[in-house]
Amino acid sequence: MSQRATGHNTRDVDRSERATVENVMDPRTRLILYKLVNTGILKEINGCVSTGKEANVYYGVSGDDTPAALKVYKTSILVFRDRDQYVAGEYRFQRYCKSNPRKMVRTWAEKEARNLMRLQQGGVIAPAVKLLRQHVLVMEFLGEDGWPAPRLKEVRFPSAAALDQCYLDLCATMRKMYSRCRLIHGDLSEYNLLLYRGRVVVIDVSQSVEHDHPRAMDFLRRDIVNVNAFFRAKGHQELFSLQDLFFFITAAPDSKGWRRNQGPDNTPELLLRLKEMREEMHRAGHAVTDENQAKIDEQVFLNIAVPRSLNEVADHKAPNEEVAPFVKGMTADHADAHDDREDDREASDDADDADAPDEDGSDGDEEDDEEDDEEGKEGKKKRKKKNVQKTLSDMTKDEKKAHHKAVKEANRERRQEKKKKGITKYAKKKK
């Protein structure tokens, strides 16, 4: 029977039927949880152990009497509104519905479940996924006697050695996430990391992206800055520089050694490599950076424009003095590249002059050589003038108009020539 016949309308639903408790418990969510308990997947659902901008986490007991964590995403009250920057460009989630909040949050929950599974496969310590039901994610509970493992923000490190061990473990974890799992966290901070039994645990990976995402390098640099800033605030004195940590994380994979990204876990090799990097820092006379200079370095590091494709490279210019230390090794030296081009041109010109014989097969006399040298110099000057071309960004408004006009005329002439060739070919075939 239709809604009109029964007299019911979806718009006449009472507000109490859509009321949300604790920002997540609306009637649909409660129905999902009821079904999980009724089918024996869960035995108990207890109180809330954590709240965040995107979800609440509840403590529960699975059907096999093991503790479980239920992450219930917010569907009615959406505080986290900039999800699009993490999903746009992800080939795994091309059908991302922004108009329907429930579908959007369901996709977000699926994204976190997949990322957690990938972390488990790559050897990164993260909660194991047990079940995903729409926007409710059931995971392994990390904690003792119903108390969750503390976030890194809440941890009080007993000594400088314990703090350093946590820092090195986190650096190795970031490397494994990038090389083995092909993921960048995107929001790595002391709020999204747990310390469980002396090891760093990665959580909240719903916004994590693949490293071929359009903004992957921006997210990675932000993660590195967040990690160094947290440990600097804790009083750590032997932090890696931002660019050294970036190169360590993004180093090309290899079949053996610390760069290995397949096979058994290589955490010991990564930690050994980090200790070698620290020894190199000590030999180079590493000095502790003060807080003001560290903030300047962070802003410079975050604002470096790293092109992801050839379309983003307009005109290669030498970096200024502030940016040069951070991009060392990322780009070719401007002066060296210019000198190499000039040397190649001169070598090719000399080779052309030396190999050019006369009509009778004999070498020319001194006058001919002088004329060839003068012609070579004139040709070189012309080539230099031709090579100096302005880009559209450097042109004035009038120059841009003239350029567009010349391009249109050239295209028009090319089309006319094609038409003429087509007519002549057709005429020949007819004959």
GROMACS .gro file of C-alpha atoms in nm:
model
  431
    1MET     CA    1   0.000   0.000   0.000
    2SER     CA    2   0.135   0.343  -0.092
    3GLN     CA    3   0.223   0.617   0.156
    4ARG     CA    4  -0.052   0.840   0.012
    5ALA     CA    5  -0.316   0.568   0.067
    6THR     CA    6  -0.212   0.508   0.426
    7GLY     CA    7  -0.192   0.879   0.494
    8HIS     CA    8   0.173   0.870   0.599
    9ASN     CA    9   0.437   1.101   0.454
   10THR     CA   10   0.811   1.099   0.510
   11ARG     CA   11   0.797   1.474   0.574
   12ASP     CA   12   0.555   1.420   0.864
   13VAL     CA   13   0.800   1.208   1.063
   14ASP     CA   14   0.836   1.326   1.420
   15ARG     CA   15   1.166   1.488   1.514
   16SER     CA   16   1.213   1.239   1.796
   17GLU     CA   17   1.249   0.961   1.537
   18ARG     CA   18   1.550   1.143   1.389
   19ALA     CA   19   1.700   1.255   1.719
   20THR     CA   20   2.071   1.188   1.762
   21VAL     CA   21   2.227   1.093   2.095
   22GLU     CA   22   2.601   1.158   2.153
   23ASN     CA   23   2.621   1.298   1.798
   24VAL     CA   24   2.612   0.948   1.642
   25MET     CA   25   2.325   0.741   1.785
   26ASP     CA   26   2.033   0.807   1.555
   27PRO     CA   27   1.757   0.546   1.499
   28ARG     CA   28   1.925   0.388   1.196
   29THR     CA   29   2.253   0.347   1.381
   30ARG     CA   30   2.081   0.194   1.683
   31LEU     CA   31   1.906  -0.051   1.452
   32ILE     CA   32   2.243  -0.159   1.304
   33LEU     CA   33   2.388  -0.213   1.651
   34TYR     CA   34   2.078  -0.405   1.762
   35LYS     CA   35   2.116  -0.642   1.465
   36LEU     CA   36   2.486  -0.697   1.545
   37VAL     CA   37   2.395  -0.800   1.901
   38ASN     CA   38   2.091  -1.002   1.793
   39THR     CA   39   2.293  -1.209   1.544
   40GLY     CA   40   2.566  -1.287   1.799
   41ILE     CA   41   2.841  -1.088   1.630
   42LEU     CA   42   2.859  -0.871   1.943
   43LYS     CA   43   2.772  -0.968   2.301
   44GLU     CA   44   2.793  -0.628   2.465
   45ILE     CA   45   2.816  -0.264   2.370
   46ASN     CA   46   2.941  -0.046   2.654
   47GLY     CA   47   3.029   0.319   2.696
   48CYS     CA   48   3.213   0.565   2.475
   49VAL     CA   49   3.593   0.557   2.509
   50SER     CA   50   3.685   0.823   2.253
   51THR     CA   51   3.523   1.106   2.059
   52GLY     CA   52   3.640   1.293   1.754
   53LYS     CA   53   3.534   1.521   1.474
   54GLU     CA   54   3.428   1.233   1.249
   55ALA     CA   55   3.323   0.948   1.482
   56ASN     CA   56   3.282   0.809   1.833
   57VAL     CA   57   3.450   0.489   1.953
   58TYR     CA   58   3.269   0.250   2.191
   59TYR     CA   59   3.397  -0.045   2.389
   60GLY     CA   60   3.228  -0.378   2.322
   61VAL     CA   61   3.268  -0.753   2.350
   62SER     CA   62   3.266  -0.977   2.041
   63GLY     CA   63   3.081  -1.302   2.008
   64ASP     CA   64   3.406  -1.491   2.083
   65ASP     CA   65   3.447  -1.299   2.414
   66THR     CA   66   3.733  -1.083   2.282
   67PRO     CA   67   3.725  -0.706   2.337
   68ALA     CA   68   3.623  -0.496   2.038
   69ALA     CA   69   3.618  -0.129   1.944
   70LEU     CA   70   3.312   0.005   1.760
   71LYS     CA   71   3.377   0.314   1.555
   72VAL     CA   72   3.045   0.482   1.473
   73TYR     CA   73   3.071   0.763   1.220
   74LYS     CA   74   2.863   1.077   1.247
   75THR     CA   75   2.594   1.097   0.980
   76SER     CA   76   2.357   1.362   1.113
   77ILE     CA   77   2.595   1.617   1.264
   78LEU     CA   78   2.893   1.652   1.030
   79VAL     CA   79   3.179   1.846   1.188
   80PHE     CA   80   3.449   1.720   0.952
   81ARG     CA   81   3.358   1.901   0.629
   82ASP     CA   82   3.680   1.907   0.423
   83ARG     CA   83   3.675   1.539   0.325
   84ASP     CA   84   3.672   1.619  -0.045
   85GLN     CA   85   4.043   1.709  -0.059
   86TYR     CA   86   4.133   1.355   0.055
   87VAL     CA   87   3.894   1.168  -0.175
   88ALA     CA   88   3.918   1.381  -0.491
   89GLY     CA   89   4.185   1.219  -0.709
   90GLU     CA   90   4.160   0.875  -0.541
   91TYR     CA   91   4.102   0.617  -0.815
   92ARG     CA   92   3.960   0.377  -0.552
   93PHE     CA   93   3.674   0.614  -0.465
   94GLN     CA   94   3.576   0.786  -0.789
   95ARG     CA   95   3.201   0.757  -0.716
   96TYR     CA   96   3.208   0.982  -0.412
   97CYS     CA   97   2.865   1.127  -0.332
   98LYS     CA   98   2.894   1.471  -0.173
   99SER     CA   99   2.523   1.551  -0.186
  100ASN     CA  100   2.409   1.263   0.037
  101PRO     CA  101   2.573   1.272   0.383
  102ARG     CA  102   2.495   0.906   0.460
  103LYS     CA  103   2.649   0.778   0.138
  104MET     CA  104   2.947   1.008   0.186
  105VAL     CA  105   3.010   0.881   0.541
  106ARG     CA  106   2.960   0.520   0.427
  107THR     CA  107   3.233   0.570   0.167
  108TRP     CA  108   3.452   0.728   0.433
  109ALA     CA  109   3.408   0.424   0.660
  110GLU     CA  110   3.488   0.188   0.374
  111LYS     CA  111   3.801   0.391   0.299
  112GLU     CA  112   3.926   0.352   0.657
  113ALA     CA  113   3.854  -0.022   0.660
  114ARG     CA  114   4.053  -0.073   0.340
  115ASN     CA  115   4.343   0.140   0.463
  116LEU     CA  116   4.358  -0.049   0.794
  117MET     CA  117   4.369  -0.382   0.609
  118ARG     CA  118   4.650  -0.253   0.391
  119LEU     CA  119   4.847  -0.140   0.697
  120GLN     CA  120   4.810  -0.487   0.849
  121GLN     CA  121   4.939  -0.646   0.530
  122GLY     CA  122   5.235  -0.406   0.518
  123GLY     CA  123   5.350  -0.482   0.871
  124VAL     CA  124   5.239  -0.152   1.026
  125ILE     CA  125   5.087  -0.184   1.374
  126ALA     CA  126   4.721  -0.082   1.347
  127PRO     CA  127   4.384  -0.213   1.476
  128ALA     CA  128   4.264  -0.520   1.288
  129VAL     CA  129   3.928  -0.486   1.111
  130LYS     CA  130   3.661  -0.738   1.220
  131LEU     CA  131   3.349  -0.612   1.043
  132LEU     CA  132   3.215  -0.316   0.847
  133ARG     CA  133   2.839  -0.258   0.845
  134GLN     CA  134   2.748   0.064   0.662
  135HIS     CA  135   2.894   0.341   0.880
  136VAL     CA  136   2.977   0.117   1.179
  137LEU     CA  137   3.329  -0.025   1.186
  138VAL     CA  138   3.412  -0.307   1.433
  139MET     CA  139   3.785  -0.330   1.510
  140GLU     CA  140   4.030  -0.490   1.746
  141PHE     CA  141   4.040  -0.316   2.084
  142LEU     CA  142   4.388  -0.203   2.190
  143GLY     CA  143   4.399  -0.157   2.565
  144GLU     CA  144   4.388  -0.330   2.902
  145ASP     CA  145   4.077  -0.420   3.108
  146GLY     CA  146   3.847  -0.196   2.903
  147TRP     CA  147   4.084   0.102   2.921
  148PRO     CA  148   4.210   0.210   2.576
  149ALA     CA  149   4.577   0.259   2.499
  150PRO     CA  150   4.678   0.624   2.554
  151ARG     CA  151   4.723   0.864   2.269
  152LEU     CA  152   5.071   1.000   2.215
  153LYS     CA  153   4.946   1.335   2.342
  154GLU     CA  154   4.866   1.179   2.683
  155VAL     CA  155   5.189   0.980   2.726
  156ARG     CA  156   5.445   1.089   2.983
  157PHE     CA  157   5.781   0.951   2.876
  158PRO     CA  158   5.995   0.840   3.171
  159SER     CA  159   6.328   0.928   3.008
  160ALA     CA  160   6.492   1.084   2.705
  161ALA     CA  161   6.580   0.735   2.580
  162ALA     CA  162   6.212   0.630   2.582
  163LEU     CA  163   6.122   0.948   2.393
  164ASP     CA  164   6.392   0.883   2.133
  165GLN     CA  165   6.285   0.520   2.093
  166CYS     CA  166   5.928   0.635   2.022
  167TYR     CA  167   6.055   0.893   1.770
  168LEU     CA  168   6.266   0.639   1.578
  169ASP     CA  169   5.979   0.387   1.582
  170LEU     CA  170   5.745   0.648   1.435
  171CYS     CA  171   5.997   0.742   1.161
  172ALA     CA  172   6.027   0.374   1.064
  173THR     CA  173   5.647   0.342   1.066
  174MET     CA  174   5.612   0.636   0.826
  175ARG     CA  175   5.865   0.474   0.593
  176LYS     CA  176   5.676   0.141   0.598
  177MET     CA  177   5.345   0.317   0.535
  178TYR     CA  178   5.491   0.486   0.227
  179SER     CA  179   5.697   0.204   0.076
  180ARG     CA  180   5.512  -0.112   0.180
  181CYS     CA  181   5.152   0.009   0.206
  182ARG     CA  182   5.175   0.287  -0.057
  183LEU     CA  183   4.987   0.517   0.181
  184ILE     CA  184   5.038   0.861   0.333
  185HIS     CA  185   4.847   0.923   0.654
  186GLY     CA  186   4.743   1.281   0.574
  187ASP     CA  187   4.666   1.377   0.937
  188LEU     CA  188   4.952   1.228   1.137
  189SER     CA  189   4.976   1.389   1.478
  190GLU     CA  190   4.991   1.304   1.847
  191TYR     CA  191   4.608   1.273   1.845
  192ASN     CA  192   4.603   0.996   1.581
  193LEU     CA  193   4.876   0.778   1.731
  194LEU     CA  194   4.858   0.537   2.024
  195LEU     CA  195   5.139   0.395   2.237
  196TYR     CA  196   5.055   0.031   2.310
  197ARG     CA  197   5.305  -0.199   2.483
  198GLY     CA  198   5.595   0.026   2.388
  199ARG     CA  199   5.509   0.047   2.017
  200VAL     CA  200   5.349   0.320   1.809
  201VAL     CA  201   5.002   0.230   1.674
  202VAL     CA  202   4.852   0.416   1.377
  203ILE     CA  203   4.480   0.497   1.395
  204ASP     CA  204   4.230   0.720   1.213
  205VAL     CA  205   4.345   0.643   0.859
  206SER     CA  206   4.017   0.730   0.688
  207GLN     CA  207   4.181   1.035   0.525
  208SER     CA  208   4.497   0.844   0.419
  209VAL     CA  209   4.575   0.863   0.048
  210GLU     CA  210   4.791   0.674  -0.199
  211HIS     CA  211   5.127   0.830  -0.277
  212ASP     CA  212   5.020   0.903  -0.636
  213HIS     CA  213   4.737   1.127  -0.508
  214PRO     CA  214   4.756   1.485  -0.648
  215ARG     CA  215   4.822   1.626  -0.299
  216ALA     CA  216   5.016   1.333  -0.155
  217MET     CA  217   5.347   1.517  -0.117
  218ASP     CA  218   5.173   1.811   0.053
  219PHE     CA  219   5.015   1.575   0.307
  220LEU     CA  220   5.345   1.393   0.364
  221ARG     CA  221   5.536   1.715   0.432
  222ARG     CA  222   5.265   1.825   0.673
  223ASP     CA  223   5.289   1.490   0.856
  224ILE     CA  224   5.667   1.526   0.888
  225VAL     CA  225   5.632   1.880   1.026
  226ASN     CA  226   5.368   1.765   1.278
  227VAL     CA  227   5.586   1.478   1.402
  228ASN     CA  228   5.898   1.691   1.446
  229ALA     CA  229   5.700   1.972   1.611
  230PHE     CA  230   5.550   1.734   1.870
  231PHE     CA  231   5.882   1.577   1.970
  232ARG     CA  232   6.053   1.918   1.976
  233ALA     CA  233   5.786   2.038   2.219
  234LYS     CA  234   5.864   1.729   2.433
  235GLY     CA  235   6.227   1.837   2.455
  236HIS     CA  236   6.387   1.599   2.203
  237GLN     CA  237   6.732   1.733   2.108
  238GLU     CA  238   6.833   1.500   1.822
  239LEU     CA  239   6.558   1.537   1.563
  240PHE     CA  240   6.628   1.471   1.197
  241SER     CA  241   6.599   1.765   0.962
  242LEU     CA  242   6.276   1.788   0.766
  243GLN     CA  243   6.442   1.721   0.431
  244ASP     CA  244   6.648   1.426   0.563
  245LEU     CA  245   6.335   1.263   0.701
  246PHE     CA  246   6.152   1.332   0.373
  247PHE     CA  247   6.428   1.162   0.169
  248PHE     CA  248   6.436   0.868   0.412
  249ILE     CA  249   6.060   0.809   0.375
  250THR     CA  250   6.047   0.854  -0.003
  251ALA     CA  251   6.371   0.670  -0.092
  252ALA     CA  252   6.340   0.442  -0.394
  253PRO     CA  253   6.271   0.076  -0.303
  254ASP     CA  254   6.531  -0.197  -0.340
  255SER     CA  255   6.530  -0.577  -0.324
  256LYS     CA  256   6.743  -0.589  -0.008
  257GLY     CA  257   6.849  -0.377   0.288
  258TRP     CA  258   6.645  -0.109   0.461
  259ARG     CA  259   6.485  -0.006   0.130
  260ARG     CA  260   6.320  -0.345   0.089
  261ASN     CA  261   5.943  -0.309   0.057
  262GLN     CA  262   5.842  -0.676   0.027
  263GLY     CA  263   5.888  -0.992   0.229
  264PRO     CA  264   5.940  -1.012   0.607
  265ASP     CA  265   5.924  -0.708   0.831
  266ASN     CA  266   6.239  -0.493   0.807
  267THR     CA  267   6.190  -0.270   1.112
  268PRO     CA  268   6.534  -0.358   1.262
  269GLU     CA  269   6.703  -0.258   0.935
  270LEU     CA  270   6.510   0.071   0.926
  271LEU     CA  271   6.608   0.152   1.285
  272LEU     CA  272   6.972   0.072   1.204
  273ARG     CA  273   6.959   0.308   0.906
  274LEU     CA  274   6.812   0.584   1.124
  275LYS     CA  275   7.096   0.541   1.374
  276GLU     CA  276   7.348   0.565   1.088
  277MET     CA  277   7.182   0.889   0.976
  278ARG     CA  278   7.216   1.024   1.329
  279GLU     CA  279   7.586   0.936   1.338
  280GLU     CA  280   7.633   1.121   1.009
  281MET     CA  281   7.460   1.421   1.166
  282HIS     CA  282   7.700   1.412   1.461
  283ARG     CA  283   8.004   1.390   1.233
  284ALA     CA  284   7.874   1.688   1.034
  285GLY     CA  285   7.848   1.892   1.354
  286HIS     CA  286   7.471   1.904   1.389
  287ALA     CA  287   7.354   2.199   1.601
  288VAL     CA  288   7.024   2.217   1.787
  289THR     CA  289   6.782   2.447   1.601
  290ASP     CA  290   6.609   2.709   1.812
  291GLU     CA  291   6.230   2.732   1.812
  292ASN     CA  292   6.202   3.046   1.597
  293GLN     CA  293   6.432   2.910   1.327
  294ALA     CA  294   6.247   2.576   1.338
  295LYS     CA  295   5.916   2.751   1.266
  296ILE     CA  296   6.072   2.935   0.970
  297ASP     CA  297   6.214   2.608   0.836
  298GLU     CA  298   5.874   2.443   0.870
  299GLN     CA  299   5.698   2.714   0.670
  300VAL     CA  300   5.962   2.705   0.397
  301PHE     CA  301   5.942   2.325   0.384
  302LEU     CA  302   5.561   2.328   0.364
  303ASN     CA  303   5.547   2.590   0.089
  304ILE     CA  304   5.792   2.429  -0.152
  305ALA     CA  305   5.619   2.377  -0.488
  306VAL     CA  306   5.704   2.020  -0.593
  307PRO     CA  307   5.567   1.952  -0.946
  308ARG     CA  308   5.382   1.621  -0.983
  309SER     CA  309   5.366   1.623  -1.365
  310LEU     CA  310   5.528   1.796  -1.663
  311ASN     CA  311   5.222   2.017  -1.700
  312GLU     CA  312   5.311   2.184  -1.370
  313VAL     CA  313   5.662   2.277  -1.490
  314ALA     CA  314   5.637   2.616  -1.669
  315ASP     CA  315   5.987   2.763  -1.649
  316HIS     CA  316   6.274   2.622  -1.445
  317LYS     CA  317   6.432   2.889  -1.232
  318ALA     CA  318   6.704   2.860  -0.972
  319PRO     CA  319   6.566   2.849  -0.613
  320ASN     CA  320   6.642   3.135  -0.379
  321GLU     CA  321   6.880   3.104  -0.084
  322GLU     CA  322   6.610   3.007   0.168
  323VAL     CA  323   6.459   2.730  -0.044
  324ALA     CA  324   6.788   2.592  -0.184
  325PRO     CA  325   6.883   2.376   0.120
  326PHE     CA  326   6.539   2.210   0.123
  327VAL     CA  327   6.526   2.122  -0.249
  328LYS     CA  328   6.888   2.009  -0.274
  329GLY     CA  329   6.881   1.685  -0.469
  330MET     CA  330   6.518   1.730  -0.582
  331THR     CA  331   6.602   1.946  -0.886
  332ALA     CA  332   6.896   1.984  -1.125
  333ASP     CA  333   7.138   2.269  -1.066
  334HIS     CA  334   7.026   2.561  -1.284
  335ALA     CA  335   7.377   2.688  -1.361
  336ASP     CA  336   7.516   2.341  -1.435
  337ALA     CA  337   7.227   2.257  -1.666
  338HIS     CA  338   7.277   2.587  -1.853
  339ASP     CA  339   7.653   2.525  -1.890
  340ASP     CA  340   7.592   2.169  -2.013
  341ARG     CA  341   7.354   2.296  -2.281
  342GLU     CA  342   7.609   2.557  -2.396
  343ASP     CA  343   7.887   2.294  -2.407
  344ASP     CA  344   7.668   2.059  -2.612
  345ARG     CA  345   7.587   2.336  -2.859
  346GLU     CA  346   7.952   2.433  -2.899
  347ALA     CA  347   8.059   2.069  -2.941
  348SER     CA  348   7.795   2.009  -3.208
  349ASP     CA  349   7.894   2.328  -3.394
  350ASP     CA  350   8.262   2.233  -3.386
  351ALA     CA  351   8.181   1.885  -3.514
  352ASP     CA  352   7.975   2.027  -3.804
  353ASP     CA  353   8.254   2.265  -3.902
  354ALA     CA  354   8.521   1.992  -3.885
  355ASP     CA  355   8.323   1.738  -4.088
  356ALA     CA  356   8.212   1.974  -4.370
  357PRO     CA  357   8.424   1.894  -4.688
  358ASP     CA  358   8.449   2.092  -5.014
  359GLU     CA  359   8.278   1.987  -5.338
  360ASP     CA  360   8.594   1.817  -5.471
  361GLY     CA  361   8.642   1.623  -5.149
  362SER     CA  362   8.940   1.831  -5.023
  363ASP     CA  363   8.956   2.056  -4.719
  364GLY     CA  364   8.909   2.429  -4.770
  365ASP     CA  365   9.186   2.690  -4.747
  366GLU     CA  366   9.235   2.941  -4.465
  367GLU     CA  367   8.991   3.194  -4.617
  368ASP     CA  368   8.717   2.932  -4.633
  369ASP     CA  369   8.787   2.837  -4.270
  370GLU     CA  370   8.752   3.200  -4.163
  371GLU     CA  371   8.425   3.234  -4.355
  372ASP     CA  372   8.295   2.912  -4.195
  373ASP     CA  373   8.388   3.043  -3.850
  374GLU     CA  374   8.203   3.368  -3.912
  375GLU     CA  375   7.898   3.183  -4.045
  376GLY     CA  376   7.909   2.947  -3.745
  377LYS     CA  377   7.916   3.241  -3.503
  378GLU     CA  378   7.626   3.412  -3.683
  379GLY     CA  379   7.427   3.087  -3.683
  380LYS     CA  380   7.497   3.039  -3.312
  381LYS     CA  381   7.374   3.391  -3.236
  382LYS     CA  382   7.056   3.328  -3.437
  383ARG     CA  383   6.994   3.000  -3.255
  384LYS     CA  384   7.038   3.174  -2.920
  385LYS     CA  385   6.789   3.439  -3.022
  386LYS     CA  386   6.543   3.174  -3.135
  387ASN     CA  387   6.579   2.975  -2.815
  388VAL     CA  388   6.491   3.277  -2.601
  389GLN     CA  389   6.112   3.253  -2.609
  390LYS     CA  390   5.868   3.408  -2.371
  391THR     CA  391   5.608   3.197  -2.198
  392LEU     CA  392   5.246   3.311  -2.176
  393SER     CA  393   5.295   3.405  -1.813
  394ASP     CA  394   5.575   3.648  -1.909
  395MET     CA  395   5.384   3.811  -2.198
  396THR     CA  396   5.191   4.134  -2.178
  397LYS     CA  397   4.826   4.157  -2.279
  398ASP     CA  398   4.908   4.283  -2.630
  399GLU     CA  399   5.174   4.018  -2.680
  400LYS     CA  400   4.929   3.745  -2.577
  401LYS     CA  401   4.673   3.875  -2.831
  402ALA     CA  402   4.936   3.878  -3.106
  403HIS     CA  403   5.049   3.528  -3.009
  404HIS     CA  404   4.694   3.388  -3.018
  405LYS     CA  405   4.635   3.557  -3.353
  406ALA     CA  406   4.952   3.406  -3.501
  407VAL     CA  407   4.857   3.060  -3.375
  408LYS     CA  408   4.510   3.089  -3.528
  409GLU     CA  409   4.653   3.198  -3.865
  410ALA     CA  410   4.904   2.912  -3.863
  411ASN     CA  411   4.627   2.661  -3.787
  412ARG     CA  412   4.409   2.811  -4.062
  413GLU     CA  413   4.692   2.776  -4.316
  414ARG     CA  414   4.755   2.418  -4.205
  415ARG     CA  415   4.386   2.329  -4.256
  416GLN     CA  416   4.385   2.486  -4.602
  417GLU     CA  417   4.692   2.286  -4.702
  418LYS     CA  418   4.525   1.965  -4.583
  419LYS     CA  419   4.214   2.046  -4.786
  420LYS     CA  420   4.425   2.106  -5.100
  421LYS     CA  421   4.607   1.778  -5.052
  422GLY     CA  422   4.277   1.598  -5.002
  423ILE     CA  423   4.132   1.750  -5.324
  424THR     CA  424   4.437   1.654  -5.531
  425LYS     CA  425   4.433   1.297  -5.396
  426TYR     CA  426   4.060   1.268  -5.475
  427ALA     CA  427   4.116   1.401  -5.828
  428LYS     CA  428   4.397   1.152  -5.891
  429LYS     CA  429   4.179   0.863  -5.774
  430LYS     CA  430   3.897   0.975  -6.005
  431LYS     CA  431   4.131   0.977  -6.305
   0.00000   0.00000   0.00000
